């Protein structure tokens, strides 16, 4: 994905493009850390470099990048206003038309504007580990400097349209196979460049002048429509790329540029760019930036279920040594088998090599003896959601680990203060709430206790980032940020069902918003028993808020606890594989309504969405008022990364602002009247 460049200091512009000429060949080096984004300073530097190499009548000019990557995109911080001169399309057109032919020498990632830059060069050579892509659709955009028009002229229409529409990168061998590379090398790039120049082929025709053979994109359009889930840019990218087969490069590029600039102002792009920046800012809380995190080498995981196995797999993938602990040898072997299955799946899919799979297996062990974790730097319990069980695990870990080792609970709802109370070294305890499957999902809620030290928090954030996760700090409350909002979501969904809506209509309406699944489909996926246990705990403590609908409890009581339960039933019938609406559920719901005398209302899909979103936004607003979340963007990150809220809608808080707070207040008034005394109104909904 494109990355923002560092904000330049006031004063003279930093020299970010260097030109050196030797024996008639120029070396143009871009040095704009962290990812050599094509900021205005780089564009100016490239134009000056172009002038210098042409004046010197160089035989070739090679573009290389300092640091860990070639150009990884444009400067996203420039996208909020008019693009400053020189514009990237003009720079690339000038490079392509240069009397001196250019060679792109690439490593790391070549994304967005970086790939557009490479396509404007006469030749492209790359390290074998390089990745190539046009990820602009992930920001609600399409390429804006000729990417949709040059790429099909190099690799063909269907391949180019797929890359532009799905935003996924391809590796060097694939890109070479497509025809995008003239050489794939390993080792010293300067040696590879020298060898390539020694046997320099004839200069090819400029990319922009090459013909494009038309292709049938019908199947790809259907695929993209399904995967986009309401996001506009993927189909726009596909259709814009298709213009290359019917228009000249100049005509197609004008349409591409105009479309790109129009999309910059769209709500979807603004939403996605906001999440992009937020996902980076929330991972590094300001108060922790000056603290050096402690190194983490050895990770202990207590619990070998799906969650524990996922955390173990994520830790192994990041190069850690991992010890899994279970209550007995049989359970440890079952947990080990789950981790092995994840490694095998990664190997079979081509995501990792045989060597990497073997390295992960060698770094992993499982058993029932806590002494095996004696030198662990961090231990994470992922056992049953019972406070006494978790406290017992914490006690056993405290007995064997050093007092500097971090000890974390993966609890979804419980207070880490209570779990760690009375344990030695209280400052090293915290919550690390991973989301399932933990080897895939990026979100981790980081929950400090009342005495967790900033050193512990800094180390925990660094550890999570090292796993490729997006850690978000949350204060302590029932369910933290995500599950507390989820409880409000489910409560309002249950109120709608109690008063006349079908659970299947509720699911359909939320999928129509763009959620990957509705609340009842989600319960069947994750299992009904955890939320049931939480409801029982709240009822026993007298903390359940208002109206109580116990339809889900009755499902749990008869064994319908989701598709992973022995009954393979929950709200849906999963006995035949795919979940199907079940007439038995409709009958149970109708009987419940009759027993409780609830009104038989009819709700439109829009009313369902608005009432559920009013509950979500109200609860999120309360969380902000209470200081549980640090910002509305933190809430939006949690719900987009952890719960599948459509990223192109920007998260619940951004969506509410775009929808209009007057409409949100109207919807909140409706749910308050529907279930009197069940909702505490946040300040924004009062009056």
PDB file of C-alpha atoms in Angstrom, residues 98-370:
ATOM      1  CA  UNK A  98      13.806  10.720 -22.223  1.00  0.00           C
ATOM      2  CA  UNK A  99      16.612  10.428 -24.761  1.00  0.00           C
ATOM      3  CA  UNK A 100      18.484   8.534 -22.054  1.00  0.00           C
ATOM      4  CA  UNK A 101      16.726   5.210 -21.383  1.00  0.00           C
ATOM      5  CA  UNK A 102      15.980   4.439 -17.738  1.00  0.00           C
ATOM      6  CA  UNK A 103      16.396   1.148 -15.856  1.00  0.00           C
ATOM      7  CA  UNK A 104      14.371   0.527 -12.690  1.00  0.00           C
ATOM      8  CA  UNK A 105      16.460  -1.513 -10.217  1.00  0.00           C
ATOM      9  CA  UNK A 106      14.004  -2.725  -7.593  1.00  0.00           C
ATOM     10  CA  UNK A 107      13.842  -4.409  -4.201  1.00  0.00           C
ATOM     11  CA  UNK A 108      11.387  -4.618  -1.326  1.00  0.00           C
ATOM     12  CA  UNK A 109       7.960  -3.473  -2.453  1.00  0.00           C
ATOM     13  CA  UNK A 110       7.097  -1.687  -5.686  1.00  0.00           C
ATOM     14  CA  UNK A 111       3.620  -0.338  -5.079  1.00  0.00           C
ATOM     15  CA  UNK A 112       1.263   2.229  -6.553  1.00  0.00           C
ATOM     16  CA  UNK A 113       3.285   5.153  -7.848  1.00  0.00           C
ATOM     17  CA  UNK A 114       6.410   3.027  -7.475  1.00  0.00           C
ATOM     18  CA  UNK A 115       5.102   0.524 -10.010  1.00  0.00           C
ATOM     19  CA  UNK A 116       3.947   3.375 -12.243  1.00  0.00           C
ATOM     20  CA  UNK A 117       7.507   4.759 -12.096  1.00  0.00           C
ATOM     21  CA  UNK A 118       8.954   1.373 -13.015  1.00  0.00           C
ATOM     22  CA  UNK A 119       6.529   0.976 -15.931  1.00  0.00           C
ATOM     23  CA  UNK A 120       7.696   4.314 -17.355  1.00  0.00           C
ATOM     24  CA  UNK A 121      11.280   3.011 -17.493  1.00  0.00           C
ATOM     25  CA  UNK A 122      12.636   1.223 -20.539  1.00  0.00           C
ATOM     26  CA  UNK A 123      13.731  -1.834 -18.532  1.00  0.00           C
ATOM     27  CA  UNK A 124      12.886  -3.310 -15.137  1.00  0.00           C
ATOM     28  CA  UNK A 125      15.112  -5.605 -13.073  1.00  0.00           C
ATOM     29  CA  UNK A 126      14.346  -6.760  -9.547  1.00  0.00           C
ATOM     30  CA  UNK A 127      15.580  -8.770  -6.606  1.00  0.00           C
ATOM     31  CA  UNK A 128      13.776 -12.112  -6.413  1.00  0.00           C
ATOM     32  CA  UNK A 129      12.056 -11.176  -3.135  1.00  0.00           C
ATOM     33  CA  UNK A 130      10.444  -8.018  -4.532  1.00  0.00           C
ATOM     34  CA  UNK A 131       6.639  -7.598  -4.599  1.00  0.00           C
ATOM     35  CA  UNK A 132       4.658  -5.563  -7.108  1.00  0.00           C
ATOM     36  CA  UNK A 133       1.170  -4.119  -6.869  1.00  0.00           C
ATOM     37  CA  UNK A 134      -1.367  -1.360  -7.438  1.00  0.00           C
ATOM     38  CA  UNK A 135      -3.017  -1.149  -4.015  1.00  0.00           C
ATOM     39  CA  UNK A 136      -4.793   2.198  -4.519  1.00  0.00           C
ATOM     40  CA  UNK A 137      -8.218   0.532  -4.238  1.00  0.00           C
ATOM     41  CA  UNK A 138      -7.419  -0.094  -0.561  1.00  0.00           C
ATOM     42  CA  UNK A 139      -7.606   3.678  -0.136  1.00  0.00           C
ATOM     43  CA  UNK A 140     -10.764   4.106  -2.226  1.00  0.00           C
ATOM     44  CA  UNK A 141      -8.721   5.268  -5.213  1.00  0.00           C
ATOM     45  CA  UNK A 142      -7.404   4.046  -8.550  1.00  0.00           C
ATOM     46  CA  UNK A 143      -3.900   4.666  -9.929  1.00  0.00           C
ATOM     47  CA  UNK A 144      -3.455   8.248 -11.055  1.00  0.00           C
ATOM     48  CA  UNK A 145      -0.198   8.360 -13.013  1.00  0.00           C
ATOM     49  CA  UNK A 146      -0.838   5.970 -15.888  1.00  0.00           C
ATOM     50  CA  UNK A 147      -0.857   2.694 -13.946  1.00  0.00           C
ATOM     51  CA  UNK A 148      -4.109   1.420 -15.411  1.00  0.00           C
ATOM     52  CA  UNK A 149      -2.919   2.264 -18.924  1.00  0.00           C
ATOM     53  CA  UNK A 150       0.747   1.237 -18.852  1.00  0.00           C
ATOM     54  CA  UNK A 151       0.340  -2.053 -16.957  1.00  0.00           C
ATOM     55  CA  UNK A 152      -1.943  -3.753 -19.539  1.00  0.00           C
ATOM     56  CA  UNK A 153       0.510  -2.688 -22.252  1.00  0.00           C
ATOM     57  CA  UNK A 154       3.189  -4.683 -20.412  1.00  0.00           C
ATOM     58  CA  UNK A 155       1.439  -7.737 -18.905  1.00  0.00           C
ATOM     59  CA  UNK A 156      -1.883  -7.932 -20.751  1.00  0.00           C
ATOM     60  CA  UNK A 157      -5.366  -6.630 -20.017  1.00  0.00           C
ATOM     61  CA  UNK A 158      -6.844  -9.358 -17.798  1.00  0.00           C
ATOM     62  CA  UNK A 159      -3.798  -9.603 -15.531  1.00  0.00           C
ATOM     63  CA  UNK A 160      -3.506  -5.825 -15.245  1.00  0.00           C
ATOM     64  CA  UNK A 161      -7.218  -5.419 -14.534  1.00  0.00           C
ATOM     65  CA  UNK A 162      -7.016  -8.024 -11.780  1.00  0.00           C
ATOM     66  CA  UNK A 163      -4.012  -6.351 -10.143  1.00  0.00           C
ATOM     67  CA  UNK A 164      -5.636  -2.915 -10.304  1.00  0.00           C
ATOM     68  CA  UNK A 165      -9.026  -4.113  -9.046  1.00  0.00           C
ATOM     69  CA  UNK A 166      -8.040  -6.408  -6.190  1.00  0.00           C
ATOM     70  CA  UNK A 167      -5.037  -4.405  -4.980  1.00  0.00           C
ATOM     71  CA  UNK A 168      -3.085  -7.544  -4.120  1.00  0.00           C
ATOM     72  CA  UNK A 169       0.662  -7.665  -4.818  1.00  0.00           C
ATOM     73  CA  UNK A 170       2.384 -10.384  -6.832  1.00  0.00           C
ATOM     74  CA  UNK A 171       5.898 -11.697  -6.302  1.00  0.00           C
ATOM     75  CA  UNK A 172       8.848 -11.223  -8.618  1.00  0.00           C
ATOM     76  CA  UNK A 173       8.653 -14.639 -10.259  1.00  0.00           C
ATOM     77  CA  UNK A 174       4.976 -14.122 -11.075  1.00  0.00           C
ATOM     78  CA  UNK A 175       5.563 -10.608 -12.380  1.00  0.00           C
ATOM     79  CA  UNK A 176       8.426 -11.887 -14.515  1.00  0.00           C
ATOM     80  CA  UNK A 177       6.175 -14.644 -15.864  1.00  0.00           C
ATOM     81  CA  UNK A 178       3.592 -11.965 -16.720  1.00  0.00           C
ATOM     82  CA  UNK A 179       6.240 -10.153 -18.783  1.00  0.00           C
ATOM     83  CA  UNK A 180       6.773  -7.307 -16.319  1.00  0.00           C
ATOM     84  CA  UNK A 181      10.483  -7.852 -15.667  1.00  0.00           C
ATOM     85  CA  UNK A 182      13.573  -8.076 -17.849  1.00  0.00           C
ATOM     86  CA  UNK A 183      15.702  -9.709 -15.156  1.00  0.00           C
ATOM     87  CA  UNK A 184      15.257 -11.245 -11.714  1.00  0.00           C
ATOM     88  CA  UNK A 185      18.455 -11.293  -9.677  1.00  0.00           C
ATOM     89  CA  UNK A 186      19.724 -12.244  -6.248  1.00  0.00           C
ATOM     90  CA  UNK A 187      22.582 -10.725  -4.335  1.00  0.00           C
ATOM     91  CA  UNK A 188      24.197  -7.356  -5.008  1.00  0.00           C
ATOM     92  CA  UNK A 189      21.865  -5.134  -7.082  1.00  0.00           C
ATOM     93  CA  UNK A 190      24.773  -3.058  -8.380  1.00  0.00           C
ATOM     94  CA  UNK A 191      26.455  -6.167  -9.712  1.00  0.00           C
ATOM     95  CA  UNK A 192      23.188  -7.208 -11.343  1.00  0.00           C
ATOM     96  CA  UNK A 193      22.832  -3.740 -12.871  1.00  0.00           C
ATOM     97  CA  UNK A 194      26.377  -3.828 -14.224  1.00  0.00           C
ATOM     98  CA  UNK A 195      25.808  -7.235 -15.805  1.00  0.00           C
ATOM     99  CA  UNK A 196      22.513  -6.111 -17.328  1.00  0.00           C
ATOM    100  CA  UNK A 197      24.121  -2.991 -18.819  1.00  0.00           C
ATOM    101  CA  UNK A 198      27.020  -5.019 -20.246  1.00  0.00           C
ATOM    102  CA  UNK A 199      24.562  -7.069 -22.308  1.00  0.00           C
ATOM    103  CA  UNK A 200      22.033  -4.295 -22.778  1.00  0.00           C
ATOM    104  CA  UNK A 201      19.246  -5.302 -25.172  1.00  0.00           C
ATOM    105  CA  UNK A 202      17.893  -2.914 -27.765  1.00  0.00           C
ATOM    106  CA  UNK A 203      15.716  -0.196 -26.266  1.00  0.00           C
ATOM    107  CA  UNK A 204      12.111  -1.408 -26.391  1.00  0.00           C
ATOM    108  CA  UNK A 205       9.217   0.654 -27.642  1.00  0.00           C
ATOM    109  CA  UNK A 206       7.895   3.067 -25.064  1.00  0.00           C
ATOM    110  CA  UNK A 207       5.271   1.368 -22.915  1.00  0.00           C
ATOM    111  CA  UNK A 208       2.639   3.977 -23.752  1.00  0.00           C
ATOM    112  CA  UNK A 209       2.868   3.188 -27.475  1.00  0.00           C
ATOM    113  CA  UNK A 210       2.278  -0.553 -27.220  1.00  0.00           C
ATOM    114  CA  UNK A 211      -1.025  -2.084 -28.362  1.00  0.00           C
ATOM    115  CA  UNK A 212      -3.355  -3.875 -25.938  1.00  0.00           C
ATOM    116  CA  UNK A 213      -5.245  -6.985 -26.951  1.00  0.00           C
ATOM    117  CA  UNK A 214      -8.849  -6.958 -25.721  1.00  0.00           C
ATOM    118  CA  UNK A 215      -9.983  -9.633 -23.252  1.00  0.00           C
ATOM    119  CA  UNK A 216     -13.274 -10.891 -21.858  1.00  0.00           C
ATOM    120  CA  UNK A 217     -13.483  -9.478 -18.321  1.00  0.00           C
ATOM    121  CA  UNK A 218     -17.001 -10.745 -17.542  1.00  0.00           C
ATOM    122  CA  UNK A 219     -15.891 -13.354 -15.000  1.00  0.00           C
ATOM    123  CA  UNK A 220     -13.460 -10.931 -13.367  1.00  0.00           C
ATOM    124  CA  UNK A 221     -16.203  -8.313 -13.047  1.00  0.00           C
ATOM    125  CA  UNK A 222     -18.447 -10.806 -11.248  1.00  0.00           C
ATOM    126  CA  UNK A 223     -15.575 -11.778  -8.948  1.00  0.00           C
ATOM    127  CA  UNK A 224     -14.740  -8.160  -8.095  1.00  0.00           C
ATOM    128  CA  UNK A 225     -18.392  -7.214  -7.552  1.00  0.00           C
ATOM    129  CA  UNK A 226     -18.684  -9.999  -4.991  1.00  0.00           C
ATOM    130  CA  UNK A 227     -15.428  -9.275  -3.178  1.00  0.00           C
ATOM    131  CA  UNK A 228     -15.822  -5.464  -3.129  1.00  0.00           C
ATOM    132  CA  UNK A 229     -18.823  -5.654  -0.747  1.00  0.00           C
ATOM    133  CA  UNK A 230     -19.978  -2.138  -1.584  1.00  0.00           C
ATOM    134  CA  UNK A 231     -16.576  -0.533  -2.099  1.00  0.00           C
ATOM    135  CA  UNK A 232     -16.687   1.486  -5.339  1.00  0.00           C
ATOM    136  CA  UNK A 233     -13.039   1.763  -6.329  1.00  0.00           C
ATOM    137  CA  UNK A 234     -12.337  -1.894  -7.320  1.00  0.00           C
ATOM    138  CA  UNK A 235     -14.880  -1.863 -10.151  1.00  0.00           C
ATOM    139  CA  UNK A 236     -13.843   1.642 -11.205  1.00  0.00           C
ATOM    140  CA  UNK A 237     -10.235   0.438 -11.372  1.00  0.00           C
ATOM    141  CA  UNK A 238     -11.237  -2.550 -13.493  1.00  0.00           C
ATOM    142  CA  UNK A 239     -13.309  -0.469 -15.896  1.00  0.00           C
ATOM    143  CA  UNK A 240     -10.613   2.196 -16.202  1.00  0.00           C
ATOM    144  CA  UNK A 241      -7.980  -0.440 -16.969  1.00  0.00           C
ATOM    145  CA  UNK A 242     -10.265  -1.876 -19.668  1.00  0.00           C
ATOM    146  CA  UNK A 243     -10.057   1.467 -21.508  1.00  0.00           C
ATOM    147  CA  UNK A 244      -6.514   0.552 -22.546  1.00  0.00           C
ATOM    148  CA  UNK A 245      -7.944  -1.862 -25.124  1.00  0.00           C
ATOM    149  CA  UNK A 246     -10.109   0.763 -26.832  1.00  0.00           C
ATOM    150  CA  UNK A 247      -8.317   4.073 -26.289  1.00  0.00           C
ATOM    151  CA  UNK A 248      -4.917   5.566 -26.854  1.00  0.00           C
ATOM    152  CA  UNK A 249      -2.630   5.892 -23.862  1.00  0.00           C
ATOM    153  CA  UNK A 250      -3.162   9.649 -23.820  1.00  0.00           C
ATOM    154  CA  UNK A 251      -6.965   9.392 -23.841  1.00  0.00           C
ATOM    155  CA  UNK A 252      -7.095   6.619 -21.237  1.00  0.00           C
ATOM    156  CA  UNK A 253      -4.613   8.379 -18.968  1.00  0.00           C
ATOM    157  CA  UNK A 254      -6.652  11.588 -18.960  1.00  0.00           C
ATOM    158  CA  UNK A 255      -9.726   9.666 -17.833  1.00  0.00           C
ATOM    159  CA  UNK A 256      -7.674   7.772 -15.239  1.00  0.00           C
ATOM    160  CA  UNK A 257      -6.218  10.996 -13.801  1.00  0.00           C
ATOM    161  CA  UNK A 258      -9.564  12.772 -13.670  1.00  0.00           C
ATOM    162  CA  UNK A 259     -11.184   9.761 -11.993  1.00  0.00           C
ATOM    163  CA  UNK A 260      -8.332   9.446  -9.494  1.00  0.00           C
ATOM    164  CA  UNK A 261      -8.632  13.102  -8.465  1.00  0.00           C
ATOM    165  CA  UNK A 262     -12.435  12.859  -8.183  1.00  0.00           C
ATOM    166  CA  UNK A 263     -12.129   9.796  -5.961  1.00  0.00           C
ATOM    167  CA  UNK A 264      -9.777  11.631  -3.609  1.00  0.00           C
ATOM    168  CA  UNK A 265     -12.771  13.720  -2.517  1.00  0.00           C
ATOM    169  CA  UNK A 266     -15.155  10.763  -2.135  1.00  0.00           C
ATOM    170  CA  UNK A 267     -16.469   9.697   1.276  1.00  0.00           C
ATOM    171  CA  UNK A 268     -15.093   6.182   0.772  1.00  0.00           C
ATOM    172  CA  UNK A 269     -11.566   7.366   0.065  1.00  0.00           C
ATOM    173  CA  UNK A 270     -11.633   9.828   2.951  1.00  0.00           C
ATOM    174  CA  UNK A 271     -12.811   6.993   5.199  1.00  0.00           C
ATOM    175  CA  UNK A 272     -10.104   4.597   4.064  1.00  0.00           C
ATOM    176  CA  UNK A 273      -7.330   7.182   4.271  1.00  0.00           C
ATOM    177  CA  UNK A 274      -8.456   8.093   7.778  1.00  0.00           C
ATOM    178  CA  UNK A 275      -8.267   4.439   8.822  1.00  0.00           C
ATOM    179  CA  UNK A 276      -4.874   4.125   7.129  1.00  0.00           C
ATOM    180  CA  UNK A 277      -3.352   6.895   9.235  1.00  0.00           C
ATOM    181  CA  UNK A 278      -5.248   5.848  12.371  1.00  0.00           C
ATOM    182  CA  UNK A 279      -4.004   2.259  12.106  1.00  0.00           C
ATOM    183  CA  UNK A 280      -0.486   3.638  12.410  1.00  0.00           C
ATOM    184  CA  UNK A 281      -1.043   6.262  15.090  1.00  0.00           C
ATOM    185  CA  UNK A 282      -2.944   3.981  17.523  1.00  0.00           C
ATOM    186  CA  UNK A 283      -0.138   1.423  17.503  1.00  0.00           C
ATOM    187  CA  UNK A 284       2.325   3.874  19.064  1.00  0.00           C
ATOM    188  CA  UNK A 285       0.765   5.777  21.989  1.00  0.00           C
ATOM    189  CA  UNK A 286       2.552   9.089  22.484  1.00  0.00           C
ATOM    190  CA  UNK A 287       3.475   8.475  26.133  1.00  0.00           C
ATOM    191  CA  UNK A 288       5.277   5.233  25.210  1.00  0.00           C
ATOM    192  CA  UNK A 289       7.394   6.512  22.317  1.00  0.00           C
ATOM    193  CA  UNK A 290      10.414   7.360  24.454  1.00  0.00           C
ATOM    194  CA  UNK A 291      10.416   3.963  26.219  1.00  0.00           C
ATOM    195  CA  UNK A 292      12.661   1.226  24.858  1.00  0.00           C
ATOM    196  CA  UNK A 293      10.649  -2.028  24.791  1.00  0.00           C
ATOM    197  CA  UNK A 294      12.203  -5.128  26.293  1.00  0.00           C
ATOM    198  CA  UNK A 295      13.194  -7.802  23.754  1.00  0.00           C
ATOM    199  CA  UNK A 296      10.887 -10.789  23.337  1.00  0.00           C
ATOM    200  CA  UNK A 297      12.471 -14.064  22.260  1.00  0.00           C
ATOM    201  CA  UNK A 298      10.566 -16.837  24.025  1.00  0.00           C
ATOM    202  CA  UNK A 299       6.744 -16.822  24.160  1.00  0.00           C
ATOM    203  CA  UNK A 300       4.721 -19.119  26.400  1.00  0.00           C
ATOM    204  CA  UNK A 301       1.080 -19.795  25.491  1.00  0.00           C
ATOM    205  CA  UNK A 302      -1.209 -21.428  28.032  1.00  0.00           C
ATOM    206  CA  UNK A 303      -4.102 -23.144  26.303  1.00  0.00           C
ATOM    207  CA  UNK A 304      -4.008 -25.102  23.081  1.00  0.00           C
ATOM    208  CA  UNK A 305      -7.502 -24.396  21.773  1.00  0.00           C
ATOM    209  CA  UNK A 306      -8.218 -22.460  18.605  1.00  0.00           C
ATOM    210  CA  UNK A 307      -7.224 -19.146  20.180  1.00  0.00           C
ATOM    211  CA  UNK A 308      -4.044 -20.432  21.822  1.00  0.00           C
ATOM    212  CA  UNK A 309      -2.999 -22.229  18.649  1.00  0.00           C
ATOM    213  CA  UNK A 310      -3.577 -19.072  16.614  1.00  0.00           C
ATOM    214  CA  UNK A 311      -1.473 -16.944  18.967  1.00  0.00           C
ATOM    215  CA  UNK A 312       1.255 -19.589  18.926  1.00  0.00           C
ATOM    216  CA  UNK A 313       1.242 -19.709  15.107  1.00  0.00           C
ATOM    217  CA  UNK A 314       1.422 -15.907  14.862  1.00  0.00           C
ATOM    218  CA  UNK A 315       4.362 -15.875  17.301  1.00  0.00           C
ATOM    219  CA  UNK A 316       6.193 -18.590  15.380  1.00  0.00           C
ATOM    220  CA  UNK A 317       5.642 -16.756  12.101  1.00  0.00           C
ATOM    221  CA  UNK A 318       7.345 -13.725  13.642  1.00  0.00           C
ATOM    222  CA  UNK A 319      10.449 -15.692  14.581  1.00  0.00           C
ATOM    223  CA  UNK A 320       9.774 -16.348  18.265  1.00  0.00           C
ATOM    224  CA  UNK A 321      10.416 -19.562  20.136  1.00  0.00           C
ATOM    225  CA  UNK A 322       7.083 -20.783  21.478  1.00  0.00           C
ATOM    226  CA  UNK A 323       6.189 -23.117  24.331  1.00  0.00           C
ATOM    227  CA  UNK A 324       2.558 -24.209  24.590  1.00  0.00           C
ATOM    228  CA  UNK A 325       1.318 -25.353  27.991  1.00  0.00           C
ATOM    229  CA  UNK A 326      -1.790 -27.400  28.684  1.00  0.00           C
ATOM    230  CA  UNK A 327      -3.397 -29.134  31.664  1.00  0.00           C
ATOM    231  CA  UNK A 328      -2.228 -32.603  30.569  1.00  0.00           C
ATOM    232  CA  UNK A 329      -0.124 -34.295  27.901  1.00  0.00           C
ATOM    233  CA  UNK A 330      -3.123 -35.343  25.799  1.00  0.00           C
ATOM    234  CA  UNK A 331      -4.414 -31.750  25.630  1.00  0.00           C
ATOM    235  CA  UNK A 332      -0.908 -30.494  24.817  1.00  0.00           C
ATOM    236  CA  UNK A 333      -0.662 -32.899  21.893  1.00  0.00           C
ATOM    237  CA  UNK A 334      -4.060 -31.746  20.618  1.00  0.00           C
ATOM    238  CA  UNK A 335      -2.872 -28.126  20.819  1.00  0.00           C
ATOM    239  CA  UNK A 336       0.349 -29.027  19.032  1.00  0.00           C
ATOM    240  CA  UNK A 337      -1.667 -30.665  16.257  1.00  0.00           C
ATOM    241  CA  UNK A 338      -3.671 -27.453  15.799  1.00  0.00           C
ATOM    242  CA  UNK A 339      -0.477 -25.410  15.408  1.00  0.00           C
ATOM    243  CA  UNK A 340       0.936 -28.026  13.028  1.00  0.00           C
ATOM    244  CA  UNK A 341      -2.249 -27.760  10.943  1.00  0.00           C
ATOM    245  CA  UNK A 342      -1.798 -23.980  10.603  1.00  0.00           C
ATOM    246  CA  UNK A 343       1.837 -24.413   9.532  1.00  0.00           C
ATOM    247  CA  UNK A 344       0.839 -27.118   7.043  1.00  0.00           C
ATOM    248  CA  UNK A 345      -1.867 -24.895   5.598  1.00  0.00           C
ATOM    249  CA  UNK A 346       0.582 -22.012   5.141  1.00  0.00           C
ATOM    250  CA  UNK A 347       3.012 -24.385   3.453  1.00  0.00           C
ATOM    251  CA  UNK A 348       0.388 -25.889   1.142  1.00  0.00           C
ATOM    252  CA  UNK A 349      -0.817 -22.431   0.089  1.00  0.00           C
ATOM    253  CA  UNK A 350       2.692 -21.308  -0.823  1.00  0.00           C
ATOM    254  CA  UNK A 351       2.805 -18.602   1.840  1.00  0.00           C
ATOM    255  CA  UNK A 352       5.909 -20.185   3.361  1.00  0.00           C
ATOM    256  CA  UNK A 353       8.707 -22.440   2.117  1.00  0.00           C
ATOM    257  CA  UNK A 354       9.644 -25.883   3.425  1.00  0.00           C
ATOM    258  CA  UNK A 355      12.604 -24.335   5.235  1.00  0.00           C
ATOM    259  CA  UNK A 356      10.383 -21.826   7.016  1.00  0.00           C
ATOM    260  CA  UNK A 357       7.870 -24.510   7.949  1.00  0.00           C
ATOM    261  CA  UNK A 358      10.647 -26.632   9.442  1.00  0.00           C
ATOM    262  CA  UNK A 359      12.078 -23.637  11.307  1.00  0.00           C
ATOM    263  CA  UNK A 360       8.685 -22.967  12.876  1.00  0.00           C
ATOM    264  CA  UNK A 361       8.261 -26.599  13.890  1.00  0.00           C
ATOM    265  CA  UNK A 362      11.749 -26.601  15.421  1.00  0.00           C
ATOM    266  CA  UNK A 363      10.947 -23.458  17.452  1.00  0.00           C
ATOM    267  CA  UNK A 364       7.745 -24.964  18.882  1.00  0.00           C
ATOM    268  CA  UNK A 365       7.144 -27.303  21.791  1.00  0.00           C
ATOM    269  CA  UNK A 366       4.071 -28.332  23.769  1.00  0.00           C
ATOM    270  CA  UNK A 367       3.642 -30.020  27.142  1.00  0.00           C
ATOM    271  CA  UNK A 368       2.054 -29.897  30.564  1.00  0.00           C
ATOM    272  CA  UNK A 369       5.060 -28.846  32.665  1.00  0.00           C
ATOM    273  CA  UNK A 370       5.110 -25.095  33.387  1.00  0.00           C
TER     274      UNK A 370
END
